[in-house]
Amino acid sequence: MLVIVIMAVMASLIVMNVQGVDQRKVMQARELLILNLKKIRLESADQGRILGLLIQPATDIAPAQYEVVEYRPQANPDNSNQSQLNQSQSNLNQSTQSQFNQNQPMGARGQYRWQLANDFDSQTLPEQSSLQIQSLDHQLNLDVLKQNDALPQIIWLGNGEAVPVRIQLYLQQQQVGDAIVLNRLGAVSDEEDL
């Protein structure tokens, strides 16, 4: 009888522990995201690069992932690493493209594009997890960026400043951990630290 009780307790502990594995993976992905955000800020400020974080939502065949892109002169069209990003940029609707071009200097139009940053790896999120980005600057509308897969959702300027946002990770539509806050100066913090 005692053996049966011990086996039942162990089985229930194992079942409860297996359900927590996915949440721990998402928490690890959250910590890695925080480290990557800090690294992007430092790279942007130290090297004067304009960097962005391009988040790709999960699909039926691939989990959600994020990549670092850089706003730089257009590379050689034969570059195979850029073909996917350039293809998605060609799918821009005309009004967004013309508005994007109006914000660029006359000499730079058509010469600069968002391209994958070679010194950053693409990061994949665990299965059934997602990222939600909410703008903290109410004058800035990120909906235009969300409609266009080619433009990053978070942008760091060459001096380390960034678009202020709140980032929340979700596992099966439930929040995991505290929100990550990126302020105007590019500093990364947990929401509980505020």
Short mmCIF file of N, CA and C in Angstrom, two decimals:
data_model
loop_
_atom_site.label_atom_id
_atom_site.label_comp_id
_atom_site.label_asym_id
_atom_site.label_seq_id
_atom_site.Cartn_x
_atom_site.Cartn_y
_atom_site.Cartn_z
N MET A 1 0.82 -1.20 0.00
CA MET A 1 0.00 0.00 0.00
C MET A 1 0.86 1.26 0.00
N LEU A 2 1.90 1.25 0.80
CA LEU A 2 2.80 2.39 0.88
C LEU A 2 3.51 2.62 -0.46
N VAL A 3 3.86 1.54 -1.13
CA VAL A 3 4.53 1.63 -2.43
C VAL A 3 3.60 2.28 -3.45
N ILE A 4 2.33 1.95 -3.42
CA ILE A 4 1.36 2.52 -4.36
C ILE A 4 1.21 4.02 -4.11
N VAL A 5 1.16 4.44 -2.87
CA VAL A 5 1.04 5.86 -2.54
C VAL A 5 2.28 6.62 -3.01
N ILE A 6 3.45 6.05 -2.76
CA ILE A 6 4.70 6.70 -3.19
C ILE A 6 4.74 6.81 -4.71
N MET A 7 4.34 5.75 -5.41
CA MET A 7 4.33 5.79 -6.88
C MET A 7 3.33 6.83 -7.40
N ALA A 8 2.18 6.95 -6.76
CA ALA A 8 1.18 7.94 -7.18
C ALA A 8 1.70 9.35 -6.97
N VAL A 9 2.36 9.60 -5.84
CA VAL A 9 2.92 10.93 -5.58
C VAL A 9 4.01 11.25 -6.60
N MET A 10 4.88 10.30 -6.89
CA MET A 10 5.96 10.52 -7.87
C MET A 10 5.38 10.77 -9.26
N ALA A 11 4.35 10.02 -9.64
CA ALA A 11 3.73 10.21 -10.95
C ALA A 11 3.11 11.60 -11.06
N SER A 12 2.44 12.06 -10.01
CA SER A 12 1.84 13.39 -10.06
C SER A 12 2.91 14.48 -10.12
N LEU A 13 4.02 14.30 -9.42
CA LEU A 13 5.12 15.27 -9.49
C LEU A 13 5.73 15.32 -10.88
N ILE A 14 5.86 14.17 -11.51
CA ILE A 14 6.43 14.13 -12.86
C ILE A 14 5.50 14.83 -13.84
N VAL A 15 4.20 14.59 -13.74
CA VAL A 15 3.24 15.23 -14.63
C VAL A 15 3.27 16.74 -14.45
N MET A 16 3.33 17.20 -13.20
CA MET A 16 3.38 18.64 -12.95
C MET A 16 4.69 19.23 -13.46
N ASN A 17 5.78 18.50 -13.36
CA ASN A 17 7.08 18.99 -13.79
C ASN A 17 7.16 19.08 -15.31
N VAL A 18 6.56 18.14 -16.02
CA VAL A 18 6.60 18.15 -17.48
C VAL A 18 5.88 19.38 -18.02
N GLN A 19 4.79 19.79 -17.39
CA GLN A 19 4.06 20.96 -17.84
C GLN A 19 4.86 22.24 -17.63
N GLY A 20 5.77 22.26 -16.68
CA GLY A 20 6.58 23.44 -16.41
C GLY A 20 7.79 23.59 -17.31
N VAL A 21 8.12 22.55 -18.08
CA VAL A 21 9.29 22.60 -18.95
C VAL A 21 9.12 23.68 -20.02
N ASP A 22 7.95 23.75 -20.63
CA ASP A 22 7.72 24.75 -21.67
C ASP A 22 7.84 26.17 -21.13
N GLN A 23 7.32 26.38 -19.93
CA GLN A 23 7.40 27.71 -19.34
C GLN A 23 8.85 28.07 -19.04
N ARG A 24 9.65 27.12 -18.59
CA ARG A 24 11.07 27.40 -18.33
C ARG A 24 11.81 27.73 -19.62
N LYS A 25 11.45 27.05 -20.71
CA LYS A 25 12.07 27.36 -22.00
C LYS A 25 11.75 28.79 -22.44
N VAL A 26 10.51 29.21 -22.23
CA VAL A 26 10.12 30.57 -22.60
C VAL A 26 10.82 31.58 -21.70
N MET A 27 10.97 31.26 -20.42
CA MET A 27 11.70 32.17 -19.51
C MET A 27 13.17 32.29 -19.94
N GLN A 28 13.77 31.19 -20.39
CA GLN A 28 15.14 31.25 -20.91
C GLN A 28 15.20 32.10 -22.17
N ALA A 29 14.20 31.95 -23.05
CA ALA A 29 14.15 32.76 -24.27
C ALA A 29 13.98 34.23 -23.91
N ARG A 30 13.23 34.53 -22.84
CA ARG A 30 13.04 35.90 -22.38
C ARG A 30 14.37 36.50 -21.92
N GLU A 31 15.12 35.75 -21.14
CA GLU A 31 16.42 36.23 -20.66
C GLU A 31 17.39 36.44 -21.82
N LEU A 32 17.35 35.54 -22.80
CA LEU A 32 18.20 35.69 -23.99
C LEU A 32 17.79 36.93 -24.78
N LEU A 33 16.49 37.19 -24.87
CA LEU A 33 16.01 38.39 -25.55
C LEU A 33 16.52 39.65 -24.86
N ILE A 34 16.48 39.67 -23.53
CA ILE A 34 16.99 40.83 -22.79
C ILE A 34 18.47 41.04 -23.08
N LEU A 35 19.24 39.96 -23.06
CA LEU A 35 20.68 40.08 -23.36
C LEU A 35 20.91 40.56 -24.79
N ASN A 36 20.11 40.06 -25.73
CA ASN A 36 20.25 40.49 -27.12
C ASN A 36 19.87 41.97 -27.29
N LEU A 37 18.84 42.42 -26.59
CA LEU A 37 18.45 43.83 -26.67
C LEU A 37 19.57 44.73 -26.15
N LYS A 38 20.21 44.32 -25.07
CA LYS A 38 21.32 45.10 -24.52
C LYS A 38 22.51 45.10 -25.48
N LYS A 39 22.76 43.95 -26.11
CA LYS A 39 23.87 43.87 -27.07
C LYS A 39 23.60 44.76 -28.29
N ILE A 40 22.37 44.75 -28.78
CA ILE A 40 22.00 45.58 -29.93
C ILE A 40 22.20 47.05 -29.59
N ARG A 41 21.79 47.46 -28.39
CA ARG A 41 21.96 48.85 -27.96
C ARG A 41 23.44 49.23 -27.96
N LEU A 42 24.28 48.36 -27.40
CA LEU A 42 25.71 48.66 -27.33
C LEU A 42 26.33 48.72 -28.73
N GLU A 43 25.97 47.79 -29.59
CA GLU A 43 26.50 47.79 -30.96
C GLU A 43 26.06 49.05 -31.70
N SER A 44 24.81 49.43 -31.52
CA SER A 44 24.29 50.62 -32.19
C SER A 44 25.03 51.87 -31.73
N ALA A 45 25.22 52.00 -30.43
CA ALA A 45 25.88 53.20 -29.88
C ALA A 45 27.37 53.20 -30.18
N ASP A 46 28.03 52.07 -30.02
CA ASP A 46 29.49 52.01 -30.20
C ASP A 46 29.91 52.20 -31.65
N GLN A 47 29.13 51.64 -32.57
CA GLN A 47 29.53 51.66 -33.97
C GLN A 47 28.70 52.64 -34.81
N GLY A 48 27.77 53.35 -34.20
CA GLY A 48 26.98 54.33 -34.94
C GLY A 48 26.10 53.69 -36.00
N ARG A 49 25.62 52.48 -35.74
CA ARG A 49 24.79 51.76 -36.71
C ARG A 49 23.31 51.93 -36.36
N ILE A 50 22.48 51.98 -37.39
CA ILE A 50 21.03 52.01 -37.20
C ILE A 50 20.56 50.56 -37.30
N LEU A 51 20.12 50.02 -36.18
CA LEU A 51 19.72 48.61 -36.11
C LEU A 51 18.24 48.50 -35.79
N GLY A 52 17.65 47.39 -36.15
CA GLY A 52 16.25 47.13 -35.86
C GLY A 52 16.04 45.68 -35.50
N LEU A 53 14.95 45.40 -34.83
CA LEU A 53 14.58 44.03 -34.47
C LEU A 53 13.34 43.67 -35.27
N LEU A 54 13.48 42.69 -36.14
CA LEU A 54 12.40 42.24 -37.01
C LEU A 54 11.83 40.96 -36.43
N ILE A 55 10.59 41.00 -35.99
CA ILE A 55 9.95 39.85 -35.36
C ILE A 55 9.02 39.19 -36.36
N GLN A 56 9.22 37.89 -36.54
CA GLN A 56 8.38 37.13 -37.47
C GLN A 56 7.49 36.20 -36.65
N PRO A 57 6.17 36.34 -36.77
CA PRO A 57 5.26 35.51 -35.96
C PRO A 57 5.32 34.05 -36.38
N ALA A 58 4.82 33.20 -35.51
CA ALA A 58 4.80 31.76 -35.77
C ALA A 58 3.83 31.45 -36.91
N THR A 59 4.19 30.45 -37.68
CA THR A 59 3.33 29.95 -38.75
C THR A 59 3.07 28.47 -38.49
N ASP A 60 2.35 27.83 -39.41
CA ASP A 60 2.08 26.40 -39.25
C ASP A 60 3.34 25.56 -39.34
N ILE A 61 4.34 26.05 -40.06
CA ILE A 61 5.54 25.24 -40.27
C ILE A 61 6.77 25.75 -39.53
N ALA A 62 6.69 26.93 -38.94
CA ALA A 62 7.87 27.49 -38.26
C ALA A 62 7.45 28.24 -37.00
N PRO A 63 8.24 28.11 -35.94
CA PRO A 63 7.94 28.89 -34.72
C PRO A 63 8.29 30.36 -34.91
N ALA A 64 7.86 31.18 -33.98
CA ALA A 64 8.18 32.61 -34.02
C ALA A 64 9.68 32.81 -33.87
N GLN A 65 10.20 33.85 -34.50
CA GLN A 65 11.62 34.15 -34.39
C GLN A 65 11.84 35.64 -34.55
N TYR A 66 13.04 36.08 -34.18
CA TYR A 66 13.40 37.48 -34.38
C TYR A 66 14.81 37.56 -34.93
N GLU A 67 15.01 38.59 -35.76
CA GLU A 67 16.30 38.81 -36.42
C GLU A 67 16.68 40.28 -36.27
N VAL A 68 17.97 40.52 -36.27
CA VAL A 68 18.47 41.89 -36.21
C VAL A 68 18.75 42.34 -37.64
N VAL A 69 18.23 43.50 -38.00
CA VAL A 69 18.47 44.07 -39.33
C VAL A 69 19.16 45.41 -39.17
N GLU A 70 19.84 45.81 -40.23
CA GLU A 70 20.60 47.06 -40.21
C GLU A 70 20.19 47.91 -41.40
N TYR A 71 20.06 49.20 -41.18
CA TYR A 71 19.74 50.15 -42.25
C TYR A 71 21.06 50.62 -42.84
N ARG A 72 21.37 50.13 -44.04
CA ARG A 72 22.67 50.41 -44.65
C ARG A 72 22.52 50.44 -46.17
N PRO A 73 23.59 50.87 -46.85
CA PRO A 73 23.52 50.89 -48.32
C PRO A 73 23.17 49.51 -48.86
N GLN A 74 22.41 49.53 -49.93
CA GLN A 74 21.96 48.28 -50.52
C GLN A 74 23.14 47.44 -50.96
N ALA A 75 23.09 46.16 -50.60
CA ALA A 75 24.16 45.23 -50.96
C ALA A 75 23.97 44.77 -52.40
N ASN A 76 24.92 44.01 -52.87
CA ASN A 76 24.87 43.43 -54.19
C ASN A 76 23.63 42.55 -54.30
N PRO A 77 22.80 42.70 -55.33
CA PRO A 77 21.59 41.91 -55.45
C PRO A 77 21.85 40.41 -55.54
N ASP A 78 23.08 40.01 -55.87
CA ASP A 78 23.40 38.59 -55.95
C ASP A 78 23.58 37.96 -54.58
N ASN A 79 23.60 38.77 -53.52
CA ASN A 79 23.83 38.26 -52.17
C ASN A 79 22.64 37.41 -51.76
N SER A 80 22.82 36.11 -51.59
CA SER A 80 21.72 35.20 -51.30
C SER A 80 21.18 35.36 -49.90
N ASN A 81 21.97 35.85 -48.95
CA ASN A 81 21.50 36.03 -47.58
C ASN A 81 20.43 37.11 -47.50
N GLN A 82 20.43 38.05 -48.42
CA GLN A 82 19.50 39.16 -48.38
C GLN A 82 18.25 38.90 -49.21
N SER A 83 18.19 37.83 -49.97
CA SER A 83 17.11 37.63 -50.93
C SER A 83 15.75 37.55 -50.24
N GLN A 84 15.66 36.88 -49.10
CA GLN A 84 14.37 36.75 -48.43
C GLN A 84 13.88 38.10 -47.92
N LEU A 85 14.75 38.88 -47.30
CA LEU A 85 14.36 40.19 -46.77
C LEU A 85 14.01 41.14 -47.92
N ASN A 86 14.80 41.13 -48.99
CA ASN A 86 14.53 42.00 -50.13
C ASN A 86 13.23 41.61 -50.82
N GLN A 87 12.92 40.30 -50.85
CA GLN A 87 11.67 39.86 -51.46
C GLN A 87 10.48 40.38 -50.66
N SER A 88 10.57 40.33 -49.34
CA SER A 88 9.46 40.84 -48.54
C SER A 88 9.34 42.36 -48.67
N GLN A 89 10.47 43.05 -48.89
CA GLN A 89 10.41 44.49 -49.10
C GLN A 89 9.74 44.82 -50.42
N SER A 90 9.87 43.97 -51.42
CA SER A 90 9.25 44.25 -52.71
C SER A 90 7.73 44.11 -52.64
N ASN A 91 7.23 43.47 -51.58
CA ASN A 91 5.80 43.29 -51.42
C ASN A 91 5.13 44.47 -50.72
N LEU A 92 5.86 45.55 -50.50
CA LEU A 92 5.29 46.73 -49.82
C LEU A 92 4.17 47.31 -50.68
N ASN A 93 3.12 47.81 -50.01
CA ASN A 93 2.12 48.50 -50.80
C ASN A 93 2.67 49.87 -51.19
N GLN A 94 2.15 50.46 -52.23
CA GLN A 94 2.73 51.67 -52.81
C GLN A 94 2.67 52.86 -51.86
N SER A 95 1.60 53.00 -51.09
CA SER A 95 1.50 54.16 -50.20
C SER A 95 2.54 54.10 -49.10
N THR A 96 2.77 52.93 -48.53
CA THR A 96 3.79 52.80 -47.48
C THR A 96 5.17 53.05 -48.07
N GLN A 97 5.43 52.53 -49.26
CA GLN A 97 6.74 52.71 -49.88
C GLN A 97 7.00 54.17 -50.20
N SER A 98 5.98 54.88 -50.72
CA SER A 98 6.20 56.28 -51.06
C SER A 98 6.37 57.12 -49.80
N GLN A 99 5.63 56.80 -48.74
CA GLN A 99 5.80 57.52 -47.47
C GLN A 99 7.18 57.25 -46.90
N PHE A 100 7.66 56.02 -47.00
CA PHE A 100 8.99 55.65 -46.51
C PHE A 100 10.06 56.40 -47.30
N ASN A 101 9.89 56.52 -48.61
CA ASN A 101 10.87 57.22 -49.45
C ASN A 101 10.86 58.72 -49.20
N GLN A 102 9.72 59.31 -48.84
CA GLN A 102 9.67 60.75 -48.59
C GLN A 102 10.47 61.14 -47.36
N ASN A 103 10.64 60.23 -46.43
CA ASN A 103 11.38 60.52 -45.21
C ASN A 103 12.89 60.42 -45.41
N GLN A 104 13.34 59.94 -46.56
CA GLN A 104 14.76 59.78 -46.83
C GLN A 104 15.27 60.99 -47.60
N PRO A 105 16.54 61.35 -47.43
CA PRO A 105 17.12 62.42 -48.24
C PRO A 105 17.08 62.05 -49.72
N MET A 106 17.08 63.08 -50.58
CA MET A 106 16.96 62.85 -52.02
C MET A 106 18.05 61.94 -52.55
N GLY A 107 19.28 62.12 -52.12
CA GLY A 107 20.38 61.30 -52.64
C GLY A 107 20.36 59.88 -52.14
N ALA A 108 19.66 59.62 -51.04
CA ALA A 108 19.70 58.29 -50.43
C ALA A 108 18.55 57.40 -50.87
N ARG A 109 17.56 57.95 -51.56
CA ARG A 109 16.41 57.15 -51.95
C ARG A 109 16.84 56.01 -52.85
N GLY A 110 16.38 54.82 -52.49
CA GLY A 110 16.69 53.66 -53.29
C GLY A 110 18.07 53.08 -53.02
N GLN A 111 18.89 53.74 -52.22
CA GLN A 111 20.23 53.24 -51.96
C GLN A 111 20.32 52.53 -50.62
N TYR A 112 19.52 52.92 -49.64
CA TYR A 112 19.57 52.32 -48.31
C TYR A 112 18.37 51.42 -48.10
N ARG A 113 18.60 50.27 -47.44
CA ARG A 113 17.54 49.32 -47.17
C ARG A 113 17.80 48.64 -45.84
N TRP A 114 16.75 48.05 -45.28
CA TRP A 114 16.91 47.20 -44.10
C TRP A 114 17.43 45.86 -44.58
N GLN A 115 18.59 45.46 -44.08
CA GLN A 115 19.21 44.20 -44.47
C GLN A 115 19.61 43.44 -43.20
N LEU A 116 19.65 42.12 -43.30
CA LEU A 116 20.04 41.31 -42.15
C LEU A 116 21.43 41.70 -41.69
N ALA A 117 21.59 41.87 -40.39
CA ALA A 117 22.91 42.18 -39.82
C ALA A 117 23.70 40.88 -39.73
N ASN A 118 24.88 40.88 -40.32
CA ASN A 118 25.68 39.66 -40.41
C ASN A 118 26.23 39.20 -39.06
N ASP A 119 26.44 40.11 -38.13
CA ASP A 119 27.07 39.75 -36.87
C ASP A 119 26.07 39.37 -35.78
N PHE A 120 24.80 39.20 -36.12
CA PHE A 120 23.78 38.75 -35.17
C PHE A 120 23.10 37.52 -35.74
N ASP A 121 22.86 36.54 -34.89
CA ASP A 121 22.17 35.32 -35.31
C ASP A 121 20.66 35.48 -35.15
N SER A 122 19.93 34.78 -35.99
CA SER A 122 18.49 34.72 -35.86
C SER A 122 18.15 33.86 -34.64
N GLN A 123 17.20 34.31 -33.83
CA GLN A 123 16.81 33.58 -32.62
C GLN A 123 15.39 33.06 -32.77
N THR A 124 15.21 31.78 -32.49
CA THR A 124 13.91 31.14 -32.59
C THR A 124 13.30 31.03 -31.19
N LEU A 125 12.03 31.35 -31.08
CA LEU A 125 11.32 31.22 -29.81
C LEU A 125 10.79 29.79 -29.67
N PRO A 126 10.58 29.32 -28.44
CA PRO A 126 10.03 27.97 -28.25
C PRO A 126 8.65 27.82 -28.89
N GLU A 127 8.25 26.58 -29.12
CA GLU A 127 6.95 26.28 -29.72
C GLU A 127 5.82 26.89 -28.89
N GLN A 128 4.78 27.33 -29.55
CA GLN A 128 3.57 27.90 -28.96
C GLN A 128 3.84 29.17 -28.15
N SER A 129 4.94 29.85 -28.43
CA SER A 129 5.21 31.12 -27.75
C SER A 129 5.19 32.25 -28.78
N SER A 130 4.98 33.45 -28.28
CA SER A 130 4.91 34.61 -29.17
C SER A 130 5.37 35.85 -28.43
N LEU A 131 5.64 36.90 -29.19
CA LEU A 131 6.03 38.20 -28.64
C LEU A 131 4.97 39.22 -29.00
N GLN A 132 4.66 40.10 -28.06
CA GLN A 132 3.77 41.22 -28.35
C GLN A 132 4.52 42.51 -28.04
N ILE A 133 4.50 43.45 -28.98
CA ILE A 133 5.19 44.72 -28.80
C ILE A 133 4.15 45.83 -28.74
N GLN A 134 4.26 46.66 -27.71
CA GLN A 134 3.34 47.78 -27.53
C GLN A 134 4.16 49.05 -27.44
N SER A 135 3.82 50.04 -28.23
CA SER A 135 4.55 51.31 -28.23
C SER A 135 4.26 52.08 -26.95
N LEU A 136 5.30 52.67 -26.36
CA LEU A 136 5.14 53.52 -25.19
C LEU A 136 5.09 54.99 -25.58
N ASP A 137 5.38 55.28 -26.83
CA ASP A 137 5.31 56.64 -27.36
C ASP A 137 4.00 56.76 -28.11
N HIS A 138 3.03 57.44 -27.52
CA HIS A 138 1.70 57.49 -28.12
C HIS A 138 1.66 58.31 -29.40
N GLN A 139 2.69 59.10 -29.65
CA GLN A 139 2.75 59.85 -30.90
C GLN A 139 3.25 58.97 -32.03
N LEU A 140 3.89 57.88 -31.70
CA LEU A 140 4.44 56.98 -32.71
C LEU A 140 3.46 55.84 -32.93
N ASN A 141 3.11 55.60 -34.17
CA ASN A 141 2.17 54.55 -34.51
C ASN A 141 2.92 53.37 -35.11
N LEU A 142 2.99 52.26 -34.37
CA LEU A 142 3.69 51.08 -34.86
C LEU A 142 2.83 50.22 -35.77
N ASP A 143 1.55 50.58 -35.96
CA ASP A 143 0.69 49.77 -36.82
C ASP A 143 1.20 49.73 -38.25
N VAL A 144 1.79 50.82 -38.72
CA VAL A 144 2.35 50.84 -40.07
C VAL A 144 3.49 49.82 -40.16
N LEU A 145 4.28 49.74 -39.11
CA LEU A 145 5.38 48.79 -39.10
C LEU A 145 4.89 47.36 -39.02
N LYS A 146 3.79 47.14 -38.31
CA LYS A 146 3.25 45.79 -38.17
C LYS A 146 2.65 45.28 -39.47
N GLN A 147 2.15 46.18 -40.31
CA GLN A 147 1.55 45.77 -41.57
C GLN A 147 2.60 45.38 -42.59
N ASN A 148 3.82 45.78 -42.36
CA ASN A 148 4.86 45.57 -43.34
C ASN A 148 5.94 44.68 -42.75
N ASP A 149 6.10 43.49 -43.32
CA ASP A 149 7.07 42.54 -42.78
C ASP A 149 8.51 43.00 -42.96
N ALA A 150 8.77 43.92 -43.88
CA ALA A 150 10.14 44.31 -44.19
C ALA A 150 10.70 45.33 -43.21
N LEU A 151 9.86 46.04 -42.48
CA LEU A 151 10.32 47.06 -41.55
C LEU A 151 10.36 46.49 -40.13
N PRO A 152 11.42 46.79 -39.38
CA PRO A 152 11.52 46.25 -38.01
C PRO A 152 10.53 46.93 -37.07
N GLN A 153 10.13 46.20 -36.04
CA GLN A 153 9.19 46.74 -35.07
C GLN A 153 9.88 47.60 -34.02
N ILE A 154 11.17 47.36 -33.77
CA ILE A 154 11.95 48.16 -32.82
C ILE A 154 13.16 48.70 -33.57
N ILE A 155 13.45 49.99 -33.40
CA ILE A 155 14.56 50.62 -34.12
C ILE A 155 15.48 51.31 -33.12
N TRP A 156 16.79 51.06 -33.25
CA TRP A 156 17.81 51.76 -32.48
C TRP A 156 18.53 52.71 -33.43
N LEU A 157 18.64 53.96 -33.04
CA LEU A 157 19.37 54.93 -33.84
C LEU A 157 20.86 54.75 -33.58
N GLY A 158 21.68 55.38 -34.37
CA GLY A 158 23.12 55.21 -34.27
C GLY A 158 23.74 55.73 -32.98
N ASN A 159 22.98 56.46 -32.18
CA ASN A 159 23.50 56.97 -30.91
C ASN A 159 23.01 56.16 -29.72
N GLY A 160 22.38 55.03 -29.96
CA GLY A 160 21.90 54.16 -28.88
C GLY A 160 20.46 54.40 -28.48
N GLU A 161 19.87 55.52 -28.91
CA GLU A 161 18.47 55.78 -28.60
C GLU A 161 17.59 54.80 -29.36
N ALA A 162 16.40 54.55 -28.81
CA ALA A 162 15.52 53.56 -29.41
C ALA A 162 14.07 54.02 -29.36
N VAL A 163 13.24 53.34 -30.13
CA VAL A 163 11.80 53.54 -30.08
C VAL A 163 11.33 52.91 -28.76
N PRO A 164 10.70 53.67 -27.86
CA PRO A 164 10.29 53.10 -26.57
C PRO A 164 9.13 52.12 -26.74
N VAL A 165 9.33 50.90 -26.25
CA VAL A 165 8.31 49.86 -26.38
C VAL A 165 8.24 49.01 -25.11
N ARG A 166 7.16 48.27 -25.02
CA ARG A 166 6.96 47.28 -23.97
C ARG A 166 6.81 45.94 -24.68
N ILE A 167 7.62 44.96 -24.28
CA ILE A 167 7.63 43.65 -24.94
C ILE A 167 7.15 42.60 -23.93
N GLN A 168 6.18 41.79 -24.34
CA GLN A 168 5.67 40.74 -23.46
C GLN A 168 5.74 39.41 -24.19
N LEU A 169 6.26 38.39 -23.53
CA LEU A 169 6.29 37.04 -24.08
C LEU A 169 5.06 36.28 -23.62
N TYR A 170 4.53 35.46 -24.51
CA TYR A 170 3.35 34.66 -24.21
C TYR A 170 3.62 33.20 -24.54
N LEU A 171 3.06 32.31 -23.72
CA LEU A 171 3.07 30.88 -23.99
C LEU A 171 1.62 30.43 -23.97
N GLN A 172 1.14 29.94 -25.08
CA GLN A 172 -0.25 29.50 -25.22
C GLN A 172 -1.22 30.58 -24.75
N GLN A 173 -1.01 31.80 -25.21
CA GLN A 173 -1.85 32.97 -24.95
C GLN A 173 -1.83 33.43 -23.49
N GLN A 174 -0.87 32.96 -22.68
CA GLN A 174 -0.74 33.41 -21.29
C GLN A 174 0.60 34.09 -21.11
N GLN A 175 0.61 35.20 -20.38
CA GLN A 175 1.84 35.95 -20.14
C GLN A 175 2.85 35.10 -19.39
N VAL A 176 4.12 35.26 -19.79
CA VAL A 176 5.21 34.57 -19.10
C VAL A 176 6.19 35.63 -18.61
N GLY A 177 6.35 35.73 -17.31
CA GLY A 177 7.28 36.70 -16.75
C GLY A 177 6.75 38.12 -16.87
N ASP A 178 7.56 39.05 -16.35
CA ASP A 178 7.21 40.46 -16.44
C ASP A 178 7.50 40.98 -17.84
N ALA A 179 6.87 42.08 -18.17
CA ALA A 179 7.12 42.71 -19.47
C ALA A 179 8.53 43.31 -19.48
N ILE A 180 9.12 43.36 -20.66
CA ILE A 180 10.42 43.99 -20.86
C ILE A 180 10.16 45.38 -21.39
N VAL A 181 10.77 46.38 -20.78
CA VAL A 181 10.56 47.77 -21.19
C VAL A 181 11.85 48.30 -21.79
N LEU A 182 11.74 48.85 -22.99
CA LEU A 182 12.86 49.49 -23.67
C LEU A 182 12.52 50.98 -23.72
N ASN A 183 13.32 51.80 -23.02
CA ASN A 183 12.99 53.23 -22.97
C ASN A 183 13.63 53.99 -24.13
N ARG A 184 13.40 55.28 -24.18
CA ARG A 184 13.85 56.12 -25.28
C ARG A 184 15.38 56.14 -25.41
N LEU A 185 16.09 55.95 -24.29
CA LEU A 185 17.55 55.95 -24.32
C LEU A 185 18.12 54.58 -24.68
N GLY A 186 17.25 53.60 -24.91
CA GLY A 186 17.69 52.27 -25.30
C GLY A 186 17.94 51.34 -24.13
N ALA A 187 17.74 51.82 -22.89
CA ALA A 187 17.97 50.98 -21.72
C ALA A 187 16.86 49.94 -21.59
N VAL A 188 17.25 48.72 -21.22
CA VAL A 188 16.33 47.60 -21.09
C VAL A 188 16.11 47.32 -19.61
N SER A 189 14.84 47.15 -19.21
CA SER A 189 14.54 46.83 -17.82
C SER A 189 13.27 46.00 -17.75
N ASP A 190 13.11 45.29 -16.62
CA ASP A 190 11.87 44.57 -16.37
C ASP A 190 10.82 45.57 -15.91
N GLU A 191 9.57 45.25 -16.15
CA GLU A 191 8.49 46.14 -15.74
C GLU A 191 8.46 46.28 -14.22
N GLU A 192 8.86 45.24 -13.49
CA GLU A 192 8.84 45.31 -12.03
C GLU A 192 9.89 46.28 -11.50
N ASP A 193 10.93 46.58 -12.29
CA ASP A 193 11.98 47.51 -11.87
C ASP A 193 11.52 48.96 -11.90
N LEU A 194 10.45 49.25 -12.64
CA LEU A 194 10.00 50.63 -12.81
C LEU A 194 9.30 51.17 -11.59
#
